[in-house]
């Protein structure tokens, strides 16, 4: 479990910072002798780490390759990439780094962010018609600027 969390927190350090802040809140409650809230926050930290472990360990995520052009202008489709904690995130030296500081990584956090970024917030809040009107208005405004 520790190896999975080390690999996860080294890439998604924002989750690690959140766990540390909750832990510091528990230490604050202990310093004020509010043991019930300290116990609750410690349980939240443990549950948070267990949830991350369960969502990460033993799972793999596959990214389909895009069609790219090589230096000669020939189009080809690359190989799909599969990521998992045990095989692709960590080796003996640590996180796999290729060509400088590029970290090859994909997991449930990235998938959630991808799904969220495709969400039409205006359409969800005010309805599809309002969303279409705003898109049309912004496109017509942008078209007027280019002339």
Coordinates of C-alpha atoms in Angstrom, one line a residue:
X1 CA 0.0 0.0 0.0
X2 CA 2.8 2.4 0.8
X3 CA 4.5 1.8 -2.6
X4 CA 1.2 2.6 -4.4
X5 CA 0.6 5.8 -2.3
X6 CA 4.3 6.9 -2.9
X7 CA 3.9 6.5 -6.6
X8 CA 0.5 8.2 -6.6
X9 CA 1.5 11.2 -4.4
X10 CA 4.7 11.8 -6.3
X11 CA 2.6 12.5 -9.5
X12 CA -0.6 13.9 -8.0
X13 CA 0.9 15.9 -5.2
X14 CA -2.2 18.0 -4.7
X15 CA -3.9 15.0 -3.1
X16 CA -0.9 14.6 -0.8
X17 CA -1.1 18.2 0.2
X18 CA -4.8 17.8 1.0
X19 CA -4.0 14.8 3.2
X20 CA -1.2 16.7 5.0
X21 CA -3.6 19.7 5.6
X22 CA -6.2 17.4 7.1
X23 CA -3.5 15.7 9.3
X24 CA -2.3 19.2 10.5
X25 CA -5.9 19.9 11.4
X26 CA -5.9 16.8 13.5
X27 CA -2.7 17.9 15.2
X28 CA -4.4 21.3 15.9
X29 CA -7.4 19.6 17.5
X30 CA -5.0 17.4 19.6
X31 CA -3.2 20.6 20.8
X32 CA -6.5 22.1 21.8
X33 CA -7.5 18.8 23.5
X34 CA -10.5 18.3 21.3
X35 CA -10.1 14.6 21.0
X36 CA -13.4 13.8 19.2
X37 CA -12.6 16.1 16.3
X38 CA -9.0 14.9 16.2
X39 CA -10.2 11.3 16.0
X40 CA -12.7 12.2 13.2
X41 CA -10.0 14.0 11.2
X42 CA -7.6 11.1 11.6
X43 CA -10.3 8.8 10.4
X44 CA -10.9 11.1 7.4
X45 CA -7.1 10.9 6.5
X46 CA -7.1 7.1 6.7
X47 CA -10.3 6.8 4.7
X48 CA -8.9 9.2 2.1
X49 CA -5.7 7.2 1.7
X50 CA -7.6 3.9 1.5
X51 CA -10.0 5.3 -1.2
X52 CA -7.0 6.5 -3.2
X53 CA -5.4 3.0 -2.8
X54 CA -8.5 1.2 -3.8
X55 CA -9.1 3.4 -6.9
X56 CA -5.4 3.0 -8.0
X57 CA -4.0 -0.4 -7.1
X58 CA -4.5 -3.2 -9.6
X59 CA -6.1 -1.0 -12.3
X60 CA -4.8 0.1 -15.7
X61 CA -5.9 2.9 -18.0
X62 CA -5.4 2.8 -21.8
X63 CA -5.0 5.8 -24.0
X64 CA -5.7 5.3 -27.7
X65 CA -3.0 6.6 -29.9
X66 CA -3.6 9.5 -32.2
X67 CA -2.7 9.7 -35.9
X68 CA 0.5 11.6 -36.3
X69 CA 2.7 12.7 -39.2
X70 CA 6.4 11.8 -39.2
X71 CA 9.2 13.9 -40.5
X72 CA 8.4 12.7 -44.1
X73 CA 4.8 13.6 -44.0
X74 CA 3.5 10.1 -43.7
X75 CA 0.6 9.5 -41.4
X76 CA 0.6 6.7 -39.0
X77 CA -1.2 5.7 -35.9
X78 CA 0.9 5.1 -32.8
X79 CA 0.6 2.3 -30.4
X80 CA -2.0 2.6 -27.6
X81 CA -0.4 3.3 -24.2
X82 CA -1.5 1.4 -21.1
X83 CA -0.6 2.8 -17.6
X84 CA -0.8 1.1 -14.2
X85 CA 1.0 1.7 -11.0
X86 CA 2.9 -1.5 -10.8
X87 CA 4.1 -1.6 -14.4
X88 CA 4.4 1.9 -15.8
X89 CA 4.6 4.5 -13.1
X90 CA 7.5 3.3 -11.1
X91 CA 10.7 1.4 -11.8
X92 CA 13.8 0.8 -9.7
X93 CA 15.0 4.4 -10.3
X94 CA 11.6 6.0 -9.5
X95 CA 9.1 7.6 -11.9
X96 CA 9.7 6.8 -15.5
X97 CA 11.0 10.0 -17.2
X98 CA 11.5 10.1 -21.0
X99 CA 13.2 12.9 -22.9
X100 CA 13.8 15.5 -20.2
X101 CA 11.1 16.0 -17.6
X102 CA 8.1 14.5 -19.4
X103 CA 6.3 12.1 -17.1
X104 CA 4.3 9.4 -18.8
X105 CA 1.3 8.9 -16.6
X106 CA -2.5 8.5 -16.8
X107 CA -4.9 7.3 -14.2
X108 CA -8.4 7.8 -12.7
X109 CA -7.6 11.4 -11.7
X110 CA -6.7 12.3 -15.3
X111 CA -9.8 10.5 -16.6
X112 CA -12.1 12.4 -14.2
X113 CA -10.5 15.7 -15.2
X114 CA -11.0 14.8 -18.9
X115 CA -14.6 14.1 -18.3
X116 CA -15.1 17.3 -16.3
X117 CA -13.4 19.4 -19.0
X118 CA -15.7 18.1 -21.6
X119 CA -18.8 19.2 -19.6
X120 CA -20.8 22.2 -20.8
X121 CA -21.3 24.1 -17.5
X122 CA -23.6 26.7 -19.0
X123 CA -25.7 24.1 -20.7
X124 CA -25.9 22.2 -17.4
X125 CA -26.9 25.2 -15.4
X126 CA -29.1 27.2 -17.7
X127 CA -30.1 24.7 -20.3
X128 CA -29.0 23.8 -23.8
X129 CA -30.8 26.7 -25.6
X130 CA -29.0 29.3 -23.5
X131 CA -25.7 27.5 -24.1
X132 CA -26.2 27.5 -27.9
X133 CA -27.2 31.2 -27.8
X134 CA -24.0 32.1 -25.9
X135 CA -21.8 30.0 -28.3
X136 CA -23.5 31.6 -31.3
X137 CA -23.0 35.1 -29.8
X138 CA -19.4 34.5 -29.0
X139 CA -18.7 33.1 -32.4
X140 CA -20.3 36.0 -34.2
X141 CA -18.4 38.4 -32.0
X142 CA -15.2 36.7 -32.8
X143 CA -16.0 36.7 -36.5
X144 CA -16.6 40.5 -36.4
X145 CA -13.1 41.0 -34.8
X146 CA -11.3 39.2 -37.6
X147 CA -12.7 41.4 -40.3

